[in-house]
Every structure is written in C-alpha cells, then in structure tokens.
GROMACS .gro file of C-alpha atoms in nm:
model
  353
    1MET     CA    1   9.954  10.817   7.912
    2ALA     CA    2  10.141  10.565   8.084
    3SER     CA    3   9.931  10.589   8.366
    4ARG     CA    4   9.615  10.527   8.220
    5ASN     CA    5   9.738  10.236   8.041
    6ALA     CA    6   9.851  10.018   8.343
    7ILE     CA    7   9.495  10.123   8.551
    8ARG     CA    8   9.334   9.833   8.312
    9PHE     CA    9   9.596   9.627   8.551
   10LEU     CA   10   9.459   9.717   8.874
   11LEU     CA   11   9.120   9.532   8.939
   12PRO     CA   12   8.877   9.819   9.119
   13GLU     CA   13   8.723   9.672   9.419
   14HIS     CA   14   8.364   9.693   9.274
   15GLU     CA   15   8.444   9.337   9.155
   16LEU     CA   16   8.327   9.181   9.441
   17ARG     CA   17   7.940   9.338   9.401
   18GLY     CA   18   7.713   9.023   9.431
   19LYS     CA   19   7.976   8.803   9.563
   20VAL     CA   20   7.911   8.632   9.903
   21VAL     CA   21   8.171   8.781  10.163
   22TRP     CA   22   8.206   8.647  10.540
   23VAL     CA   23   8.392   8.846  10.729
   24THR     CA   24   8.467   8.746  11.116
   25GLY     CA   25   8.557   8.993  11.371
   26ALA     CA   26   8.312   9.217  11.235
   27SER     CA   27   8.177   9.430  11.529
   28SER     CA   28   8.456   9.655  11.542
   29GLY     CA   29   8.793   9.789  11.390
   30ILE     CA   30   8.887   9.671  11.031
   31GLY     CA   31   8.640   9.414  11.037
   32GLU     CA   32   8.341   9.684  11.096
   33GLU     CA   33   8.501   9.903  10.839
   34LEU     CA   34   8.540   9.670  10.550
   35SER     CA   35   8.156   9.522  10.613
   36TYR     CA   36   8.042   9.907  10.564
   37GLN     CA   37   8.224   9.916  10.258
   38LEU     CA   38   8.159   9.560  10.140
   39ALA     CA   39   7.780   9.713  10.178
   40LYS     CA   40   7.866  10.008   9.976
   41LEU     CA   41   7.994   9.803   9.684
   42GLY     CA   42   7.679   9.523   9.669
   43ALA     CA   43   7.824   9.227   9.844
   44LEU     CA   44   7.605   9.035  10.030
   45LEU     CA   45   7.732   8.979  10.371
   46ALA     CA   46   7.751   8.729  10.648
   47ILE     CA   47   7.872   8.935  10.948
   48SER     CA   48   8.064   8.741  11.253
   49ALA     CA   49   8.208   8.836  11.608
   50ARG     CA   50   8.116   8.740  12.012
   51ARG     CA   51   7.852   8.959  12.025
   52GLU     CA   52   7.570   8.999  11.862
   53ASP     CA   53   7.407   9.313  11.967
   54GLU     CA   54   7.726   9.504  11.804
   55LEU     CA   55   7.638   9.331  11.509
   56GLN     CA   56   7.307   9.444  11.470
   57ARG     CA   57   7.425   9.790  11.525
   58VAL     CA   58   7.643   9.693  11.196
   59LYS     CA   59   7.371   9.551  10.997
   60LYS     CA   60   7.172   9.840  11.075
   61LYS     CA   61   7.439  10.114  10.938
   62CYS     CA   62   7.533   9.873  10.677
   63LEU     CA   63   7.123   9.892  10.553
   64GLN     CA   64   7.118  10.260  10.616
   65ILE     CA   65   7.466  10.379  10.363
   66SER     CA   66   7.357  10.082  10.100
   67SER     CA   67   7.132   9.954   9.865
   68LEU     CA   68   7.135   9.612  10.025
   69SER     CA   69   6.811   9.433  10.136
   70GLU     CA   70   6.746   9.287  10.515
   71ASN     CA   71   6.841   8.924  10.367
   72ASP     CA   72   7.164   9.018  10.207
   73ILE     CA   73   7.340   9.054  10.565
   74LEU     CA   74   7.326   8.753  10.801
   75VAL     CA   75   7.415   8.806  11.149
   76LEU     CA   76   7.574   8.506  11.300
   77ARG     CA   77   7.748   8.560  11.622
   78LEU     CA   78   8.085   8.289  11.626
   79ASP     CA   79   8.290   8.239  11.907
   80LEU     CA   80   8.630   8.182  11.686
   81THR     CA   81   8.760   8.000  12.036
   82ASP     CA   82   8.468   7.734  11.993
   83ARG     CA   83   8.573   7.509  11.692
   84SER     CA   84   8.305   7.256  11.743
   85SER     CA   85   8.040   7.497  11.600
   86HIS     CA   86   8.249   7.640  11.356
   87GLU     CA   87   8.130   7.308  11.094
   88ALA     CA   88   7.761   7.496  11.195
   89ALA     CA   89   7.821   7.829  11.116
   90THR     CA   90   7.997   7.714  10.812
   91ASN     CA   91   7.657   7.534  10.693
   92SER     CA   92   7.431   7.823  10.832
   93VAL     CA   93   7.570   8.084  10.598
   94LEU     CA   94   7.552   7.833  10.312
   95LYS     CA   95   7.216   7.731  10.374
   96HIS     CA   96   7.126   8.139  10.357
   97PHE     CA   97   7.332   8.255  10.053
   98GLY     CA   98   7.409   7.879   9.872
   99LYS     CA   99   7.753   7.983   9.861
  100ILE     CA  100   8.106   8.153  10.008
  101ASP     CA  101   8.273   8.341   9.738
  102VAL     CA  102   8.483   8.500  10.003
  103LEU     CA  103   8.618   8.447  10.372
  104VAL     CA  104   8.760   8.736  10.526
  105ASN     CA  105   8.943   8.548  10.851
  106ASN     CA  106   8.953   8.954  11.058
  107GLY     CA  107   8.868   8.806  11.458
  108GLY     CA  108   9.157   8.801  11.671
  109ARG     CA  109   9.307   9.013  11.960
  110SER     CA  110   9.628   9.199  11.992
  111GLN     CA  111   9.855   9.226  12.330
  112ARG     CA  112  10.052   9.472  12.544
  113SER     CA  113  10.249   9.270  12.817
  114LEU     CA  114  10.610   9.195  12.852
  115PHE     CA  115  10.657   8.791  12.838
  116VAL     CA  116  10.817   8.783  13.213
  117ASP     CA  117  10.471   8.895  13.400
  118THR     CA  118  10.276   8.720  13.175
  119ASN     CA  119  10.124   8.391  13.242
  120LEU     CA  120  10.124   8.107  13.021
  121ASP     CA  121   9.743   8.069  12.991
  122VAL     CA  122   9.757   8.393  12.829
  123TYR     CA  123   9.964   8.309  12.503
  124ASN     CA  124   9.720   7.986  12.493
  125ALA     CA  125   9.448   8.201  12.466
  126ILE     CA  126   9.624   8.424  12.240
  127ILE     CA  127   9.726   8.060  12.000
  128GLU     CA  128   9.331   7.941  12.002
  129LEU     CA  129   9.174   8.271  11.928
  130ASN     CA  130   9.449   8.417  11.630
  131TYR     CA  131   9.569   8.094  11.459
  132LEU     CA  132   9.353   7.781  11.598
  133GLY     CA  133   9.017   7.934  11.559
  134THR     CA  134   9.106   8.142  11.230
  135ILE     CA  135   9.231   7.780  11.028
  136SER     CA  136   8.977   7.586  11.190
  137LEU     CA  137   8.702   7.814  11.062
  138THR     CA  138   8.922   7.813  10.719
  139LYS     CA  139   8.949   7.456  10.706
  140HIS     CA  140   8.526   7.413  10.680
  141VAL     CA  141   8.532   7.653  10.436
  142LEU     CA  142   8.737   7.521  10.223
  143ASN     CA  143   8.609   7.198  10.189
  144HIS     CA  144   8.299   7.395  10.029
  145MET     CA  145   8.514   7.625   9.789
  146ILE     CA  146   8.740   7.278   9.734
  147GLN     CA  147   8.398   7.155   9.551
  148ARG     CA  148   8.348   7.471   9.351
  149LYS     CA  149   8.671   7.481   9.222
  150LYS     CA  150   8.671   7.857   9.325
  151GLY     CA  151   8.652   8.140   9.615
  152LYS     CA  152   8.905   8.360   9.818
  153ILE     CA  153   9.049   8.290  10.204
  154VAL     CA  154   9.147   8.637  10.322
  155THR     CA  155   9.356   8.639  10.636
  156VAL     CA  156   9.419   8.962  10.800
  157SER     CA  157   9.764   8.947  10.966
  158SER     CA  158   9.945   9.241  11.061
  159VAL     CA  159  10.309   9.319  11.026
  160MET     CA  160  10.351   9.194  11.345
  161GLY     CA  161  10.361   8.846  11.107
  162ILE     CA  162  10.666   9.020  10.942
  163MET     CA  163  10.876   9.126  11.257
  164GLY     CA  164  10.916   9.093  11.608
  165ALA     CA  165  10.868   9.409  11.847
  166PRO     CA  166  10.854   9.367  12.246
  167LEU     CA  167  10.529   9.382  12.437
  168ALA     CA  168  10.326   9.163  12.190
  169THR     CA  169  10.559   8.847  12.210
  170GLY     CA  170  10.253   8.597  12.202
  171TYR     CA  171  10.074   8.822  11.929
  172CYS     CA  172  10.376   8.851  11.702
  173ALA     CA  173  10.386   8.453  11.739
  174SER     CA  174  10.013   8.423  11.669
  175LYS     CA  175  10.002   8.608  11.345
  176HIS     CA  176  10.415   8.424  11.203
  177ALA     CA  177  10.184   8.127  11.259
  178LEU     CA  178   9.910   8.279  11.024
  179GLN     CA  179  10.233   8.357  10.755
  180GLY     CA  180  10.352   8.030  10.782
  181PHE     CA  181  10.017   7.831  10.744
  182PHE     CA  182   9.867   8.033  10.471
  183ASN     CA  183  10.159   8.014  10.274
  184SER     CA  184  10.216   7.645  10.304
  185LEU     CA  185   9.846   7.636  10.219
  186ARG     CA  186   9.885   7.793   9.898
  187THR     CA  187  10.124   7.561   9.786
  188GLU     CA  188   9.867   7.266   9.861
  189LEU     CA  189   9.619   7.435   9.642
  190THR     CA  190   9.802   7.433   9.342
  191ASP     CA  191   9.546   7.190   9.158
  192TYR     CA  192   9.281   7.481   9.224
  193PRO     CA  193   9.389   7.820   9.068
  194GLU     CA  194   9.038   7.962   9.122
  195ILE     CA  195   9.091   7.925   9.513
  196SER     CA  196   9.303   8.256   9.606
  197VAL     CA  197   9.462   8.240   9.933
  198ILE     CA  198   9.515   8.647  10.039
  199GLN     CA  199   9.738   8.767  10.350
  200ILE     CA  200   9.690   9.115  10.447
  201CYS     CA  201   9.934   9.267  10.647
  202PRO     CA  202   9.838   9.626  10.829
  203GLY     CA  203  10.041   9.807  11.012
  204PRO     CA  204   9.908  10.079  11.337
  205VAL     CA  205   9.496  10.137  11.213
  206GLN     CA  206   9.332  10.361  11.424
  207SER     CA  207   9.044  10.175  11.643
  208GLN     CA  208   8.998  10.015  11.984
  209ILE     CA  209   9.163   9.784  11.984
  210ILE     CA  210   9.389   9.860  12.230
  211GLN     CA  211   9.138   9.865  12.483
  212ASN     CA  212   9.044   9.475  12.380
  213VAL     CA  213   9.398   9.346  12.372
  214PHE     CA  214   9.532   9.018  12.630
  215THR     CA  215   9.792   9.208  12.910
  216GLU     CA  216  10.007   8.989  13.200
  217ASN     CA  217   9.674   8.784  13.291
  218LEU     CA  218   9.362   8.699  13.135
  219ALA     CA  219   9.120   8.958  13.386
  220LYS     CA  220   9.321   9.215  13.307
  221SER     CA  221   9.240   9.497  13.037
  222ILE     CA  222   9.356   9.847  12.927
  223GLU     CA  223   9.073  10.127  12.935
  224ASN     CA  224   9.327  10.414  12.738
  225SER     CA  225   9.385  10.329  12.396
  226GLY     CA  226   9.641  10.631  12.382
  227ASP     CA  227   9.688  10.844  12.096
  228GLN     CA  228   9.544  10.700  11.762
  229SER     CA  229   9.591  11.010  11.520
  230HIS     CA  230   9.965  10.925  11.396
  231LYS     CA  231   9.763  10.562  11.268
  232MET     CA  232   9.643  10.480  10.925
  233PRO     CA  233   9.275  10.562  10.942
  234THR     CA  234   9.020  10.242  10.922
  235ASP     CA  235   8.866  10.345  10.664
  236ARG     CA  236   9.160  10.373  10.405
  237CYS     CA  237   9.321  10.019  10.550
  238ALA     CA  238   8.983   9.840  10.448
  239ARG     CA  239   8.996   9.985  10.119
  240LEU     CA  240   9.363   9.905  10.026
  241THR     CA  241   9.257   9.528  10.161
  242LEU     CA  242   8.917   9.542   9.926
  243VAL     CA  243   9.139   9.578   9.639
  244SER     CA  244   9.425   9.370   9.711
  245VAL     CA  245   9.124   9.105   9.742
  246ALA     CA  246   9.007   9.164   9.403
  247ASN     CA  247   9.331   9.153   9.262
  248ASP     CA  248   9.420   8.826   9.399
  249VAL     CA  249   9.721   9.029   9.572
  250GLN     CA  250   9.907   8.719   9.745
  251GLU     CA  251  10.036   8.949  10.045
  252ALA     CA  252   9.977   9.305  10.097
  253TRP     CA  253  10.190   9.500  10.358
  254ILE     CA  254   9.944   9.813  10.438
  255SER     CA  255  10.083  10.076  10.641
  256ASP     CA  256  10.254  10.456  10.672
  257HIS     CA  257  10.629  10.473  10.726
  258PRO     CA  258  10.805  10.460  10.971
  259TYR     CA  259  10.688  10.090  11.025
  260LEU     CA  260  10.662  10.030  10.648
  261ALA     CA  261  11.026  10.079  10.663
  262VAL     CA  262  11.079   9.862  10.912
  263CYS     CA  263  10.920   9.555  10.726
  264TYR     CA  264  11.154   9.647  10.456
  265LEU     CA  265  11.443   9.602  10.683
  266TRP     CA  266  11.326   9.282  10.793
  267GLN     CA  267  11.306   9.127  10.509
  268TYR     CA  268  11.638   9.256  10.302
  269ALA     CA  269  11.835   9.365  10.627
  270PRO     CA  270  11.759   9.207  10.936
  271THR     CA  271  12.085   9.252  11.112
  272TRP     CA  272  11.990   9.615  11.062
  273ALA     CA  273  11.639   9.558  11.197
  274TRP     CA  274  11.731   9.392  11.494
  275TRP     CA  275  11.970   9.703  11.546
  276LEU     CA  276  11.676   9.938  11.524
  277MET     CA  277  11.404   9.760  11.727
  278ASN     CA  278  11.627   9.692  12.026
  279ARG     CA  279  11.673  10.101  12.033
  280MET     CA  280  11.310  10.133  11.942
  281GLY     CA  281  11.229   9.831  12.180
  282LYS     CA  282  11.384   9.987  12.480
  283ARG     CA  283  11.161  10.318  12.446
  284ARG     CA  284  10.864  10.150  12.390
  285ILE     CA  285  10.912   9.929  12.667
  286GLN     CA  286  10.997  10.234  12.902
  287ASN     CA  287  10.658  10.435  12.794
  288PHE     CA  288  10.447  10.103  12.879
  289LYS     CA  289  10.651  10.050  13.227
  290SER     CA  290  10.534  10.466  13.286
  291GLY     CA  291  10.150  10.412  13.149
  292ILE     CA  292  10.180  10.568  12.784
  293VAL     CA  293   9.978  10.273  12.582
  294SER     CA  294  10.062  10.433  12.243
  295VAL     CA  295  10.353  10.606  12.102
  296GLN     CA  296  10.358  10.857  11.856
  297CYS     CA  297  10.656  10.816  11.568
  298VAL     CA  298  10.726  11.067  11.322
  299PRO     CA  299  10.527  10.984  10.968
  300LEU     CA  300  10.672  11.014  10.683
  301PRO     CA  301  10.471  11.024  10.349
  302ALA     CA  302  10.194  10.733  10.322
  303ALA     CA  303  10.326  10.443  10.154
  304CYS     CA  304  10.159  10.077  10.055
  305LEU     CA  305  10.338   9.802   9.938
  306PHE     CA  306  10.170   9.487   9.808
  307HIS     CA  307  10.432   9.203   9.794
  308PRO     CA  308  10.596   8.959   9.692
  309ALA     CA  309  10.359   8.877   9.376
  310GLY     CA  310  10.138   9.209   9.434
  311VAL     CA  311   9.976   9.435   9.184
  312VAL     CA  312  10.111   9.752   9.312
  313PHE     CA  313  10.408   9.924   9.517
  314CYS     CA  314  10.390  10.268   9.594
  315CYS     CA  315  10.613  10.501   9.849
  316GLY     CA  316  10.538  10.861   9.923
  317ASN     CA  317  10.398  11.095   9.710
  318VAL     CA  318  10.642  11.101   9.457
  319GLY     CA  319  10.660  10.689   9.348
  320ILE     CA  320  10.744  10.446   9.155
  321ALA     CA  321  10.470  10.217   9.069
  322LEU     CA  322  10.518   9.852   8.991
  323LEU     CA  323  10.234   9.651   8.822
  324LEU     CA  324  10.288   9.323   8.803
  325THR     CA  325  10.057   9.219   8.442
  326HIS     CA  326   9.959   8.875   8.572
  327THR     CA  327   9.602   8.905   8.559
  328GLN     CA  328   9.648   8.927   8.190
  329SER     CA  329   9.845   8.665   8.153
  330SER     CA  330   9.762   8.347   8.043
  331VAL     CA  331  10.088   8.173   8.097
  332PRO     CA  332  10.142   8.048   8.460
  333PHE     CA  333  10.502   8.144   8.410
  334LEU     CA  334  10.465   8.444   8.291
  335GLN     CA  335  10.231   8.584   8.566
  336CYS     CA  336  10.551   8.665   8.803
  337SER     CA  337  10.765   8.804   8.536
  338LEU     CA  338  10.612   9.044   8.389
  339VAL     CA  339  10.669   9.398   8.472
  340ASP     CA  340  10.504   9.775   8.341
  341ALA     CA  341  10.691   9.995   8.564
  342ILE     CA  342  10.522  10.337   8.567
  343TYR     CA  343  10.672  10.666   8.721
  344SER     CA  344  10.391  10.887   8.836
  345PHE     CA  345  10.366  11.189   9.067
  346GLY     CA  346  10.126  11.081   9.355
  347THR     CA  347   9.963  10.730   9.430
  348LYS     CA  348   9.589  10.807   9.406
  349LYS     CA  349   9.542  10.712   9.045
  350TYR     CA  350   9.655  10.341   9.146
  351LEU     CA  351   9.509  10.328   9.535
  352PRO     CA  352   9.208  10.493   9.602
  353SER     CA  353   9.203  10.725   9.914
   0.00000   0.00000   0.00000
C-alpha cells in the first residue's frame, strides 16, 4: 500500500507527450535513444547533430515506431562549435513549432588520452564543443523560455562531472564546467519558477562513444570500442533520463555499481575516493597502454540515485526509496523538506526498466 501511495509523487515520462523537445547529439548514443523514446511518447521533436544523413535515419525510425507525422519531426543539422549559427538554428525550431518546451543538451565527445601525451589544441576542441557550444545554444533558447516564463533546460553531463578519472582530464574538466555553470544558472532564474535546469549524470552506457573520442591529437581516433556488456543499456539510461525530466529533478546520477559507489565516495568521502581512484586509475592506464580500451568491472546490483533534490533514491534489488513531495507542496520552503520514506523490495515499482 505504501508503494502505491508513493507512486503519485513520481510523474511518468508520459508528461512529455505533446511537448516540443529539441535534442542535440541525436544521431547516436543516448541522444538517438532519447529521440526514439520521445517519439513513442508523442513528443514533437527537433533533432540535431553534424551528420544530417544519420539524423534522417533516426527520423525514419522515429516515424516507424510512433504515430508522429513527417511534420512532427524537424531534422536540423547543427555544429555546436559553430556558435555563430546557434541563433539561426533556434529561430528555425521556433519557426517550425512555434515554441521550445525542452532543450536537451546532449552533444559532445569523450576523451581517451594521457595529459602528458596530448596536444593542447585537443583541450581547446573539447572545451569548444562540450562546454562553450552547449552554453551558447542554451543562451539563445533560454531567451525564448524567459519570454514564455516556462521551459526545461536539460544537460546530459556525466559522472565525470562529479569525479576525476585518468585518460579523461579534458573531458572531466568540460563536464565539471557544465556542472558549475548550470548550478549557477539555476540560481539566476529564481524569478522564473517554471523554468527548470536539469543535469543528467550518466555512468558508462552501451554506445559507440569510444569510436568518436578525442585522443592525443585531433587526427587520431580509436576504432575498437571494447567490451560494452558491463555498461548500462542505452534504453535504460534514456528512460530514467526522461523520468527525471518529467519530474524536474535538478540533478540525476544514472549509473550501475561500482561507478555509482565511487560517486558517493567523491561526494561524501573524497579522501577515500582519491585512494581508490589512485589504484583503479593505475590499472586503467596500464590497460590503455596495452591496447585495452574498456575494462570490465564486477557489477553490483543496479542502482539509480537522484540527488540532491531528487525524486527517488533506489539502491540494488532490495532498497530504500525516498520520494520528495515537492511537486505536491505549494510552500517553497517545504519543497525540499517533506520526505516520504518507503521500504520496498525491488525498484521497478518506482523506476521503469
């Protein structure tokens, strides 16, 4: 009975039906899967990336798996590093749909290289794409949302924005920059309570992101994406992302253990985190130098943490779910203080699998 009562505090992702959602980085990975799931939900889509042919492929599948019409999905080629084009791109979406309800900043690239071996122009490219490109597009879309006094700015960051890890110094820096920027932006929008700033921090996800990572120099790439079996399925990550967006979760950590456990350490016991990462990092560097791209870790029970003002905290197959009642409270002070603690067996009652 407790779980049935608690479920009313967790809005389903179907709340996004009929919303205009602009997804960047939609040609592959999390962005592609978000597009499919949003299409199934009945959201109106603007999908962007550099590769227009891949976007057309994504659009075709969206139409096949949903009831959307051709006009309900706008394909818009976009290079995040070309900041001069962002205003025109925003105007194109507004001209087509008349509004933008949700912006999903998902475009970006990861990194696999040691700092001492990496050219500085690689770091410039990482910041230009992952950070400056993201906040540039956000600026243009936010102006529209301020005029409407509502909207959702969603940024797919990473657990690397919470912790540090070897072989990803530039990537971690760009994600830490996003975390700091959007946490600060949220404080500047207190006069617009209907504008939500949401940060999604996925752990390792099954995708081909490794094939497109930055390496020691801009001309080099990694062809072997390594073993993906130990990573979270992309569809699971995308669905938890949409649940987070529907519920205006300010920050969501979406990951399996042991990566999630490491996030806990970085947040609450950084000295232990440094000790652990020094040992894990040494092995990771050794494997990288030996040509092993991906290192499989022994998985613990799946977990998802919405933090710190989140909707639900689920840990393992037997866990504790904490549901904040802020969506039901009309008193702002109580929005982060009313907590309904539910003990349950399994997490599927709260988070769809």
